[in-house]
mmCIF file of C-alpha atoms in Angstrom:
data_model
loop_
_atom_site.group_PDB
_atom_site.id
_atom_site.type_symbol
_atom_site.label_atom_id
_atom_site.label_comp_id
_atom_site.label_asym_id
_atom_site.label_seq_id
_atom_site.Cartn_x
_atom_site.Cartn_y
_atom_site.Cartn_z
ATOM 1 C CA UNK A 1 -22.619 -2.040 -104.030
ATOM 2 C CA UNK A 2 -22.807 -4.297 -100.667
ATOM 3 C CA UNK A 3 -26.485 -5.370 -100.780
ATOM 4 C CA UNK A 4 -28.692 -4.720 -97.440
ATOM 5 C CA UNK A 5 -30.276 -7.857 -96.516
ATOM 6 C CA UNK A 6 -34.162 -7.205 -94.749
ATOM 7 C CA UNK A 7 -35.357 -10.536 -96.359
ATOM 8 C CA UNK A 8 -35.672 -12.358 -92.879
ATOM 9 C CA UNK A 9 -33.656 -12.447 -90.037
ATOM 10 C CA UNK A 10 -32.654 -15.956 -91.074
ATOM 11 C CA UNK A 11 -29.620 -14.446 -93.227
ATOM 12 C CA UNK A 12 -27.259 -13.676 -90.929
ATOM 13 C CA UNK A 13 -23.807 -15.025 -90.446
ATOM 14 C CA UNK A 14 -22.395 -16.797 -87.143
ATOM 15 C CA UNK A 15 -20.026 -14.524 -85.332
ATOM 16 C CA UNK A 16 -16.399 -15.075 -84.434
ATOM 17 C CA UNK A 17 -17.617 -15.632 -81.236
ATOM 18 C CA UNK A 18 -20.186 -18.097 -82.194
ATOM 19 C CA UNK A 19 -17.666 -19.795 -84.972
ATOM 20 C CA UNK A 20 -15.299 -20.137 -81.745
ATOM 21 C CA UNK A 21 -17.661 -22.153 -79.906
ATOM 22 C CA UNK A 22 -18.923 -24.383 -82.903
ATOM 23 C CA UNK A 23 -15.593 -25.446 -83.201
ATOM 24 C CA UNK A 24 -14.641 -25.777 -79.542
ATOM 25 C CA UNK A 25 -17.938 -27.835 -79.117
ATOM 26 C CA UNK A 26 -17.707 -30.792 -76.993
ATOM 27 C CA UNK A 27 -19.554 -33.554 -78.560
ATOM 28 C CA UNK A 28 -21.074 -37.011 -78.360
ATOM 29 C CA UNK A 29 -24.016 -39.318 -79.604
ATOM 30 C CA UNK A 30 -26.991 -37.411 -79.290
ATOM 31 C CA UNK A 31 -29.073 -40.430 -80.870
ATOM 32 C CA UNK A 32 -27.819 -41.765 -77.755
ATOM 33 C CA UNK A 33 -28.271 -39.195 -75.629
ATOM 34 C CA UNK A 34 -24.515 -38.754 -74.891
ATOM 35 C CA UNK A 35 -24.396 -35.032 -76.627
ATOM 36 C CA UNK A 36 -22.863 -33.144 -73.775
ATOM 37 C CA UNK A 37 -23.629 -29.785 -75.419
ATOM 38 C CA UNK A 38 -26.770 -30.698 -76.173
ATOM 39 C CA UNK A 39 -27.971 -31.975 -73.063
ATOM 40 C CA UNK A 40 -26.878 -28.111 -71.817
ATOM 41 C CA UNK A 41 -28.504 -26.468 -74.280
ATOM 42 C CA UNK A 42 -31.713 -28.995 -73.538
ATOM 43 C CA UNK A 43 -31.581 -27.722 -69.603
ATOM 44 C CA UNK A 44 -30.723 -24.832 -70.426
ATOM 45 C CA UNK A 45 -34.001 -23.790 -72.612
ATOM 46 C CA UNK A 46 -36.290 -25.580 -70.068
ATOM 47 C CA UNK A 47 -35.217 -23.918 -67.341
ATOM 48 C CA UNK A 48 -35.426 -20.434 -69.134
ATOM 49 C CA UNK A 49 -38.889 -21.170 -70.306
ATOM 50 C CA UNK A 50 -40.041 -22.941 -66.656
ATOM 51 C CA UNK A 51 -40.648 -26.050 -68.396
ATOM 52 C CA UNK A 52 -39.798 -29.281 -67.196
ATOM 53 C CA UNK A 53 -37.581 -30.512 -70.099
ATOM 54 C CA UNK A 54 -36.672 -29.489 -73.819
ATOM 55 C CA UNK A 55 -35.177 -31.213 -76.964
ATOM 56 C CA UNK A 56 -33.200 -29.692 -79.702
ATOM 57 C CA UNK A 57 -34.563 -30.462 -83.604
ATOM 58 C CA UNK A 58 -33.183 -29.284 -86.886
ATOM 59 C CA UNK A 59 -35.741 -25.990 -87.565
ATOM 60 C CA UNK A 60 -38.816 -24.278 -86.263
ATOM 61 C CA UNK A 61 -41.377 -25.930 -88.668
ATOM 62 C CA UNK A 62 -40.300 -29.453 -87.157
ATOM 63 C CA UNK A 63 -40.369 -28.296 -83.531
ATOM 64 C CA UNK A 64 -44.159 -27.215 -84.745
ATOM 65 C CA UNK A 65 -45.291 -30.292 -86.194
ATOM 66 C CA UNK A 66 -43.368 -32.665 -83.404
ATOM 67 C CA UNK A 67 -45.598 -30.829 -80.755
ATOM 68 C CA UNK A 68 -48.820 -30.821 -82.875
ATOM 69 C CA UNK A 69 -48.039 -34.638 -83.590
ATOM 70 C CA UNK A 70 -47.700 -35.168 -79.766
ATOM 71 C CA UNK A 71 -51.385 -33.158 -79.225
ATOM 72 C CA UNK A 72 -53.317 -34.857 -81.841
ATOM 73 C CA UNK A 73 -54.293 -37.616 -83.364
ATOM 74 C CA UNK A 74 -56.025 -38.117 -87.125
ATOM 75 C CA UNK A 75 -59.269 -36.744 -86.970
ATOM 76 C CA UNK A 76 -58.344 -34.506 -84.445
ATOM 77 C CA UNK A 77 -58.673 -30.377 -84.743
ATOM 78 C CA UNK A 78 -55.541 -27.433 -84.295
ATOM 79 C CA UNK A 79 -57.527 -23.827 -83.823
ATOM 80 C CA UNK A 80 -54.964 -21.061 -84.931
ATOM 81 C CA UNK A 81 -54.555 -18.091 -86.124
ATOM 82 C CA UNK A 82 -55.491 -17.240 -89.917
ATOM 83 C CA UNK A 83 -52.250 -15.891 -90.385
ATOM 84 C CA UNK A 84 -50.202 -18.339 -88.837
ATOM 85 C CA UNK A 85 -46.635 -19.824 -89.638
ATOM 86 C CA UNK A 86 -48.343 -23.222 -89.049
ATOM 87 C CA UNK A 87 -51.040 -22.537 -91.513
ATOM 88 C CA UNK A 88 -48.888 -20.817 -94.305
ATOM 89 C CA UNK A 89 -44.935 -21.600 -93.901
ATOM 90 C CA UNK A 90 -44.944 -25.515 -93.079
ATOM 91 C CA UNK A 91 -45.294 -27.258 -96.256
ATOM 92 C CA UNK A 92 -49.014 -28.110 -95.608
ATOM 93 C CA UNK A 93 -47.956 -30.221 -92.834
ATOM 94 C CA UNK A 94 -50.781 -30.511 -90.110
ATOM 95 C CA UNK A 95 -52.516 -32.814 -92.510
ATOM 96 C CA UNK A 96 -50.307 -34.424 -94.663
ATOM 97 C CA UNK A 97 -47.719 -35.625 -91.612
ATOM 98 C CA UNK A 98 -50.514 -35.943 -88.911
ATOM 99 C CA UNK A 99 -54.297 -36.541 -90.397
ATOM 100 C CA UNK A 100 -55.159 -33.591 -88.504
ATOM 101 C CA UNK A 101 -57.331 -30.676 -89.245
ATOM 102 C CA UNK A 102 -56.498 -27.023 -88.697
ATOM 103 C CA UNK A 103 -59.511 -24.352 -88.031
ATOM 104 C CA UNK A 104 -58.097 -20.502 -88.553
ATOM 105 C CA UNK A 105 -59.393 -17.739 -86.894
ATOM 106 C CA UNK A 106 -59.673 -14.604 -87.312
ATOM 107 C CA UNK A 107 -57.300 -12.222 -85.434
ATOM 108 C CA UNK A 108 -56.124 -8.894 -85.102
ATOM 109 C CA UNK A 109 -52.336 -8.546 -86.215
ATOM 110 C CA UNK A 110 -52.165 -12.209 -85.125
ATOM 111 C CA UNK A 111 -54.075 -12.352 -81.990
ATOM 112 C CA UNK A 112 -56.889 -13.839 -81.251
ATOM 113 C CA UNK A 113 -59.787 -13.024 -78.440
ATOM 114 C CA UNK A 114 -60.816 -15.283 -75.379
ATOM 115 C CA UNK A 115 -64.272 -15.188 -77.149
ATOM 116 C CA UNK A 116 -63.026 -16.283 -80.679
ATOM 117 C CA UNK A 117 -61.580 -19.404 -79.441
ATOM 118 C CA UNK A 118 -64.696 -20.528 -77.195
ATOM 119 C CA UNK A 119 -66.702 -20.017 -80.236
ATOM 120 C CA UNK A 120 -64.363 -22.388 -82.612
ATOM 121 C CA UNK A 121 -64.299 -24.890 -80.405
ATOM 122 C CA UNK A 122 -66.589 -27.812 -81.310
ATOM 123 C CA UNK A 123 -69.515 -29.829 -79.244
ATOM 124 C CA UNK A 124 -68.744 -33.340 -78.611
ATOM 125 C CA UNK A 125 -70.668 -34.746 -81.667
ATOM 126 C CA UNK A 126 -69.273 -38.047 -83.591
ATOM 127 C CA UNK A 127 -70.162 -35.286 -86.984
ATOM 128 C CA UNK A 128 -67.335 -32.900 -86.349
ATOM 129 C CA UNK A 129 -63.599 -33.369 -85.549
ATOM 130 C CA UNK A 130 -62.519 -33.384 -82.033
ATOM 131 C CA UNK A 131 -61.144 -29.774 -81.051
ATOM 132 C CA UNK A 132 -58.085 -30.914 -79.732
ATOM 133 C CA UNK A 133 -55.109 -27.954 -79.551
ATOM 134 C CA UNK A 134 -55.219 -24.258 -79.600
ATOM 135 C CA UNK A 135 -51.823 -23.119 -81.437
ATOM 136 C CA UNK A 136 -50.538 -19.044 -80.795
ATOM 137 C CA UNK A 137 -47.590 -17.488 -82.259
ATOM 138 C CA UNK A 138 -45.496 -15.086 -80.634
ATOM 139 C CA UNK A 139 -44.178 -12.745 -81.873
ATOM 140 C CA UNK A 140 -46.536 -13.185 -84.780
ATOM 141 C CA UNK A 141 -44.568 -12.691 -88.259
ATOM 142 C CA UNK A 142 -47.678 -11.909 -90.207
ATOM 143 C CA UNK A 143 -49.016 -9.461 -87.548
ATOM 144 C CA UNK A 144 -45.992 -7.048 -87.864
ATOM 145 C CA UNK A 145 -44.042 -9.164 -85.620
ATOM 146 C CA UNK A 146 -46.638 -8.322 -82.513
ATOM 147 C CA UNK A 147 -46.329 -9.178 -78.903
ATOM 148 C CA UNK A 148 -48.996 -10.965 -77.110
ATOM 149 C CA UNK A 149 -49.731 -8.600 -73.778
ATOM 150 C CA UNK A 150 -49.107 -11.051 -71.006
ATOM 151 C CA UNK A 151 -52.944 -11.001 -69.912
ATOM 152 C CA UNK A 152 -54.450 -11.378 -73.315
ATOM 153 C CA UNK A 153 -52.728 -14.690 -73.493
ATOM 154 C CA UNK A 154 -53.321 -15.768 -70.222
ATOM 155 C CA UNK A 155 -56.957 -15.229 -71.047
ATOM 156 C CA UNK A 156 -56.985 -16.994 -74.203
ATOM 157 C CA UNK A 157 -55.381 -19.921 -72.527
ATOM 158 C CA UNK A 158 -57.935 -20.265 -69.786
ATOM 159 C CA UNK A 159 -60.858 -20.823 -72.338
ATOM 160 C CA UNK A 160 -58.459 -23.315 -74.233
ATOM 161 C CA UNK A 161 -57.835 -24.787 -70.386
ATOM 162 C CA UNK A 162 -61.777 -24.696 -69.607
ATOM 163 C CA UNK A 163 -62.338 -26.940 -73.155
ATOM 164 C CA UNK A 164 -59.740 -29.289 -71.911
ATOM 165 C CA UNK A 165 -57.672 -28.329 -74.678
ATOM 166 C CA UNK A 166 -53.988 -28.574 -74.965
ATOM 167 C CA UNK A 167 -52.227 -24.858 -75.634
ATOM 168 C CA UNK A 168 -48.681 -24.931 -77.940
ATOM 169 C CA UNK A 169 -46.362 -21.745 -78.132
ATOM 170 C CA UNK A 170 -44.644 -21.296 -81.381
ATOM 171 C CA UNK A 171 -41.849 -19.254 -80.070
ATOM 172 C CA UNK A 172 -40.266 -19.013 -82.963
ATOM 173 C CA UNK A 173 -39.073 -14.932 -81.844
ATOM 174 C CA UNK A 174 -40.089 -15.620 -78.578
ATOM 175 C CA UNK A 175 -37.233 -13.619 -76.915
ATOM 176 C CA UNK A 176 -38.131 -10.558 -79.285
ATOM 177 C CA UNK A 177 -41.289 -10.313 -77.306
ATOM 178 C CA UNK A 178 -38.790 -10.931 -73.953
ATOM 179 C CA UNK A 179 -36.984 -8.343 -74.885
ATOM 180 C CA UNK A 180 -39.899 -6.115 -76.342
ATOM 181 C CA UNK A 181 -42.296 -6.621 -73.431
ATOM 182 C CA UNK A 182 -39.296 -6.573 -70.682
ATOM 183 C CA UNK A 183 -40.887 -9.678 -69.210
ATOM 184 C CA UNK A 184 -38.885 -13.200 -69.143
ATOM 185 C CA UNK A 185 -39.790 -15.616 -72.055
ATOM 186 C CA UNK A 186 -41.422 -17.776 -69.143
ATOM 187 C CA UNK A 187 -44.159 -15.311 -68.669
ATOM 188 C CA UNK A 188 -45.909 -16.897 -71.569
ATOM 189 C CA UNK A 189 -44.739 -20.334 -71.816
ATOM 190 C CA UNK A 190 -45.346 -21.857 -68.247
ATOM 191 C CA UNK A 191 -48.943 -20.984 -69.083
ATOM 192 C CA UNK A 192 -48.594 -23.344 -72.288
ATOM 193 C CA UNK A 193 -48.371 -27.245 -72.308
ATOM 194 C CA UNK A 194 -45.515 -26.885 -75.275
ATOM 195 C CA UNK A 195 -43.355 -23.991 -76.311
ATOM 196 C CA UNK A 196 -41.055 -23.850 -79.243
ATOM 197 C CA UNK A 197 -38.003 -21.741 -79.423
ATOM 198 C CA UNK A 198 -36.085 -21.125 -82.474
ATOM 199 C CA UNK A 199 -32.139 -19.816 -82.410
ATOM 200 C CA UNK A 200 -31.910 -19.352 -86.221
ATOM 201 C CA UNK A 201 -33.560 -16.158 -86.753
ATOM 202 C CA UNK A 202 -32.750 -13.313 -84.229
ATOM 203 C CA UNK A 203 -30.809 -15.270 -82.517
ATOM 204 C CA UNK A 204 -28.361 -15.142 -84.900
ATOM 205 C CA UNK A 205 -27.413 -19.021 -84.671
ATOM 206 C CA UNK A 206 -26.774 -21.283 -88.205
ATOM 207 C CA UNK A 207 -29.206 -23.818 -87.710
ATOM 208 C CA UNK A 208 -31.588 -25.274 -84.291
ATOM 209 C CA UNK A 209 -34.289 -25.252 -82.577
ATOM 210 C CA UNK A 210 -35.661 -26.417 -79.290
ATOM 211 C CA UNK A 211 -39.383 -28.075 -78.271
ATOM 212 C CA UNK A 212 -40.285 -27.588 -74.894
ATOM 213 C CA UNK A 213 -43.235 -28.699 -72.137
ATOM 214 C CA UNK A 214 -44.029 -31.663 -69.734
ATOM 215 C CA UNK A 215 -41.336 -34.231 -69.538
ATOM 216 C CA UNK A 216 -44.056 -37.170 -70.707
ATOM 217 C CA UNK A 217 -44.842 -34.632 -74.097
ATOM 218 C CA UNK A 218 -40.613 -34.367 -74.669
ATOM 219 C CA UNK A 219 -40.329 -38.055 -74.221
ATOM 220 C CA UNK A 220 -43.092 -38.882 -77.176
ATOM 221 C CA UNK A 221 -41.566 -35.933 -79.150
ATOM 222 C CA UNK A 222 -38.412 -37.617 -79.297
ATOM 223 C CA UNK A 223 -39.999 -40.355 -80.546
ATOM 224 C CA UNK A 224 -41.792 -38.411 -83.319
ATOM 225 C CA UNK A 225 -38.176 -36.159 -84.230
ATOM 226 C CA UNK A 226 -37.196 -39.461 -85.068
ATOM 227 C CA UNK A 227 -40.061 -40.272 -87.082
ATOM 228 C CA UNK A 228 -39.317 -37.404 -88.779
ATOM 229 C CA UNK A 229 -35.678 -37.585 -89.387
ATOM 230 C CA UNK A 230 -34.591 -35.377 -86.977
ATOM 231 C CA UNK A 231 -32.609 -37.423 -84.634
ATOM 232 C CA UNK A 232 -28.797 -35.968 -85.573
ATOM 233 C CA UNK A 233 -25.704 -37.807 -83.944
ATOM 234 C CA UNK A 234 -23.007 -35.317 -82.934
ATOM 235 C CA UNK A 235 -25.540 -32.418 -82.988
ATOM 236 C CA UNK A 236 -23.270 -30.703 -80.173
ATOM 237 C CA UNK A 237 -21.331 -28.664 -82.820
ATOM 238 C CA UNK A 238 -24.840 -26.831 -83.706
ATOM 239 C CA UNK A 239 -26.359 -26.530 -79.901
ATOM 240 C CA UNK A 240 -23.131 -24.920 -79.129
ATOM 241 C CA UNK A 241 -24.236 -22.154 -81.711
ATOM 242 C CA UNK A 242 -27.611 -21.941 -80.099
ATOM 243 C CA UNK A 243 -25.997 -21.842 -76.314
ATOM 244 C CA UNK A 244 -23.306 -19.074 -77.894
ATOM 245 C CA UNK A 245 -26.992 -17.356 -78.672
ATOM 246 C CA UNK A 246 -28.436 -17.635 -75.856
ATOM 247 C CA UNK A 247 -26.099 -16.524 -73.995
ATOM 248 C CA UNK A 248 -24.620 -13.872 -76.061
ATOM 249 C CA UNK A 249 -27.485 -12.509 -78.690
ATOM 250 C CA UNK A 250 -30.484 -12.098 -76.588
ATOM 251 C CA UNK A 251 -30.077 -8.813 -75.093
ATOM 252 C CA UNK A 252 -29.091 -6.940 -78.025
ATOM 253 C CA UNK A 253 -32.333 -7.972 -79.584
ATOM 254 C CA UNK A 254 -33.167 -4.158 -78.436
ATOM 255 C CA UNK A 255 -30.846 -3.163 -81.070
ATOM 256 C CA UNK A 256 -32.741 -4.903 -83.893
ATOM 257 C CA UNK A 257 -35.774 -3.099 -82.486
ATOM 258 C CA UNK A 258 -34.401 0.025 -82.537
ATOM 259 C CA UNK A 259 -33.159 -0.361 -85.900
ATOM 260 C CA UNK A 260 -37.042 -1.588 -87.244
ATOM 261 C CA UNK A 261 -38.711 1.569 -84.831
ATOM 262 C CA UNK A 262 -35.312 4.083 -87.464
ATOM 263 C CA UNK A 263 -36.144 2.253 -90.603
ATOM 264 C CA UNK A 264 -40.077 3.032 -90.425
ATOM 265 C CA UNK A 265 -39.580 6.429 -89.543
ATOM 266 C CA UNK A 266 -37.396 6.660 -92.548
ATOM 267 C CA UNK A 267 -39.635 4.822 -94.712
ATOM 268 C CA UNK A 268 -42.690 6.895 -93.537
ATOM 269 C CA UNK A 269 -40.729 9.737 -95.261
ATOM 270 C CA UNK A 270 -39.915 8.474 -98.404
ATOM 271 C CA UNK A 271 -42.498 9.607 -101.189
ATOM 272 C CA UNK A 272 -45.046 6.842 -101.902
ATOM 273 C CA UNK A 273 -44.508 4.184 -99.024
ATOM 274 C CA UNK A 274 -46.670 4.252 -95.985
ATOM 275 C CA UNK A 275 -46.077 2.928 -93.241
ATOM 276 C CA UNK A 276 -47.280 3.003 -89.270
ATOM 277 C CA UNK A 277 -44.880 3.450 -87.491
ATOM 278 C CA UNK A 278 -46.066 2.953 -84.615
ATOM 279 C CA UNK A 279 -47.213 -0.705 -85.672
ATOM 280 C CA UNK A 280 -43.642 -1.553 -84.982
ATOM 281 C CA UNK A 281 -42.902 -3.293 -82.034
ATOM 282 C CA UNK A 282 -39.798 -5.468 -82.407
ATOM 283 C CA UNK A 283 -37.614 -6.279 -85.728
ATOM 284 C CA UNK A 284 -39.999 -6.683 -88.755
ATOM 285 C CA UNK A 285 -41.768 -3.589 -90.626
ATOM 286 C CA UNK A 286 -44.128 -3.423 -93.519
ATOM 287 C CA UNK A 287 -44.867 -1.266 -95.981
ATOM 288 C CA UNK A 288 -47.090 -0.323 -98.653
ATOM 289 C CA UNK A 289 -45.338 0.479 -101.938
ATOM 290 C CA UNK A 290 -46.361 2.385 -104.737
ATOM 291 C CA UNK A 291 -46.207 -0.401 -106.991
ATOM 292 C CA UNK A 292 -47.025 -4.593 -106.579
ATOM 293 C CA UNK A 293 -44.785 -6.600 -104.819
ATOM 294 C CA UNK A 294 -43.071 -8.346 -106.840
ATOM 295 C CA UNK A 295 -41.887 -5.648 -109.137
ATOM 296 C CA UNK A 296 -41.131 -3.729 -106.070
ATOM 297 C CA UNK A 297 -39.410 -6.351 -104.826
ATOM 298 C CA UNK A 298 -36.933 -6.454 -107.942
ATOM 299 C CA UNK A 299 -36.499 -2.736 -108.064
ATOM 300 C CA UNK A 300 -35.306 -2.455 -104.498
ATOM 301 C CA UNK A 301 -32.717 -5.743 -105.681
ATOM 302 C CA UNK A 302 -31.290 -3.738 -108.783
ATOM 303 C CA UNK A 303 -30.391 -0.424 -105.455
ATOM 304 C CA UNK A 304 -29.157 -2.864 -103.548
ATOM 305 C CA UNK A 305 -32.094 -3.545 -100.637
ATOM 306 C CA UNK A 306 -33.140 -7.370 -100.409
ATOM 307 C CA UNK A 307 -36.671 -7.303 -98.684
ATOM 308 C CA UNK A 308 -39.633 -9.743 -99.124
ATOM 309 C CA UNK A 309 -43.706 -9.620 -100.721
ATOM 310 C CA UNK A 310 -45.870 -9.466 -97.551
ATOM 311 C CA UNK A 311 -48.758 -10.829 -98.387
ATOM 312 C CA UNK A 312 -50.459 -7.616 -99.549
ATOM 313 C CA UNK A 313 -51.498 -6.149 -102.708
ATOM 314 C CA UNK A 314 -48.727 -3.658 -102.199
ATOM 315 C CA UNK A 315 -46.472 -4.954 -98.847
ATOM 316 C CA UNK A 316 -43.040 -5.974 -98.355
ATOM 317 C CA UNK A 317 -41.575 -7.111 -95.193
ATOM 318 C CA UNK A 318 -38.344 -5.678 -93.821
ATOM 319 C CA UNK A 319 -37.070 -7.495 -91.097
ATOM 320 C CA UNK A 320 -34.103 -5.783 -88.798
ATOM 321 C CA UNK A 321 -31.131 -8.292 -87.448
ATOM 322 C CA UNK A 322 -27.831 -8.372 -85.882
ATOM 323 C CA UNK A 323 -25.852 -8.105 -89.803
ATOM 324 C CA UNK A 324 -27.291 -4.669 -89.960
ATOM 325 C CA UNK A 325 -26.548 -1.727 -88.383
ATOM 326 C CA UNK A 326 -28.055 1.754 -87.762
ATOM 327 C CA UNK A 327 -25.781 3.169 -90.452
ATOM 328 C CA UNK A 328 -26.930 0.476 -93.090
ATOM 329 C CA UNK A 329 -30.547 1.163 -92.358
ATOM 330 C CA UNK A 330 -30.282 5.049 -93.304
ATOM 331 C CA UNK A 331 -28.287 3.966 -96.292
ATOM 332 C CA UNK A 332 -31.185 1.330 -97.380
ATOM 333 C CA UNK A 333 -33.858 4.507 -96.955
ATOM 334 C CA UNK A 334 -31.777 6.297 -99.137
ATOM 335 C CA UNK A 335 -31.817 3.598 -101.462
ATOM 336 C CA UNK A 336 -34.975 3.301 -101.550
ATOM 337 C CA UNK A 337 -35.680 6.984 -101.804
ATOM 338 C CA UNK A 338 -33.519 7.092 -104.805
ATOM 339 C CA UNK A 339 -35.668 3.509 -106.211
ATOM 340 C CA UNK A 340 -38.840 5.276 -106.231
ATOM 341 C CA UNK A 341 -37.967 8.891 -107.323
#
């Protein structure tokens, strides 16, 4: 029995297409700055994002850090969301790479209020850190994958711009929310001072990411990818997987969304497992199960569905991609119907 994957969107396989291109790359030196595929890809996501320049590093959690490294300095203070990739998925990182303390906040699915983050942000007294960054997330994995609404963020940023604080975008599914929203990926990130962008998750790409902002924050983020062992030589062969995205796999995001928007409405009538639909707004859906995680977890493995614990006493995450298609997400609600009966 073929197993359905809904772990992450992370577990897909390049395409023919793509595998044509990684091997057609040109290449060069990128240490050097001679990668000619790189340097494209570079442009490429600046322009997109209507940032003045980019710079391609090995995964998300390092574009993350290199941009909070850039912000702050020890002592300093990162306000985020309590749910947060930077807070839980990044190895404890803020502190142990950069001396820096994070504050979370409390949001709804993810998102916080203009009047949340004026109230976290600190007076100018030697007794507390210095407030230094606001850090949002969109789409937001632990919200449901949810979209920021264009003037939510825009309002949030203007308090973070009024307390002279810098504003980073982890972009991680940033062109989910593109594609969800119908507005371009620039809508929210020429409002930011750093965006990051990742190509290994719906994108569909091996391996990449890309930091973008102001060309003085790129040029002291190169400095810190190095710092950080993420300076890679011919690095061509894995932009050319993230162009090949980019250019190929951002459109048919829709289809993952689609296929998230079939499997809740599937889910929603399986016996035991609830589910709002209507919670769903691009490729990740959770559900309550009749039983805890974990051991739902390994009873979906032994039908064949691979899906994740969600954080919740009862919820898994099931996250739609370009492996699986609208005829493997009825067959994974049967599966699951069949799990629990």
């Amino acid at each position: 029995m073929k197993p359905i994957d809904f772990r992450s969107d992370t577990v897909t396989k390049p395409t023919p297409g793509m595998r044509r291109a990684i091997a057609d790359a040109e290449v060069g030196d990128d240490v050097y700055g001679e990668d000619p595929t790189v340097l494209r890809l570079e442009a490429r996501v600046a322009e997109r994002l209507g940032l003045e320049a980019a710079l391609f590093v090995p995964s998300g959690t390092q574009a993350n850090q290199v941009a909070i490294g850039v912000h702050c300095r020890q002592g300093d203070e990162v306000l985020t969301e309590e749910g947060s990739h930077i807070l839980h998925y990044e190895g404890g990182a803020i502190p142990a790479l950069w001396g820096v303390q994070p504050q979370p906040l409390s949001g709804e699915r993810g998102l916080l209020t203009p009047e949340s983050v004026a109230a976290a942000v600190r007076e100018d007294n030697f007794h507390y850190p210095r407030t230094r960054l606001l850090s949002l997330e969109n789409t937001h994995n632990r919200g449901c994958g949810a979209v920021w609404p264009v003037e939510r963020f825009r309002a949030v940023v203007e308090v973070a711009r009024k307390a002279g604080l810098a504003v980073h975008l982890d972009g991680a599914r940033l062109f989910n929310a593109e594609v969800a929203a119908g507005v371009p990926a620039s809508t929210w990130a020429k409002l930011t001072d750093t965006t990051s962008v990742c190509f290994s998750k719906g994108l569909g790409a091996p391996v990449g990411s890309v930091l973008a902002g102001r060309a003085e924050h790129i040029r002291e983020a190169r400095r810190l990818r190095k710092r950080l062992g993420g300076a890679m030589r011919q690095a061509g062969i894995l932009a050319a997987a993230a162009l090949y995205a980019l250019e190929h796999h951002v459109e048919r995001l829709a289809e993952d969304h689609a296929n998230a928007r079939r499997l809740a409405a599937g889910l929603a009538e399986v016996p035991g497992v609830k589910v709002e639909a209507a919670r769903v707004e691009t490729n990740m859906v959770f559900a309550e199960f009749p039983l805890p995680p974990l051991e739902a977890v390994a009873l979906l493995r032994k039908h064949g569905v691979l899906a994740s614990p969600a954080g919740g006493p009862r919820s898994l995450r099931l996250v739609t991609h370009l492996d699986l298609s609208a005829a493997d997400i009825d067959e994974a609600v049967s599966r699951i119907r069949r799990a629990l009966a």
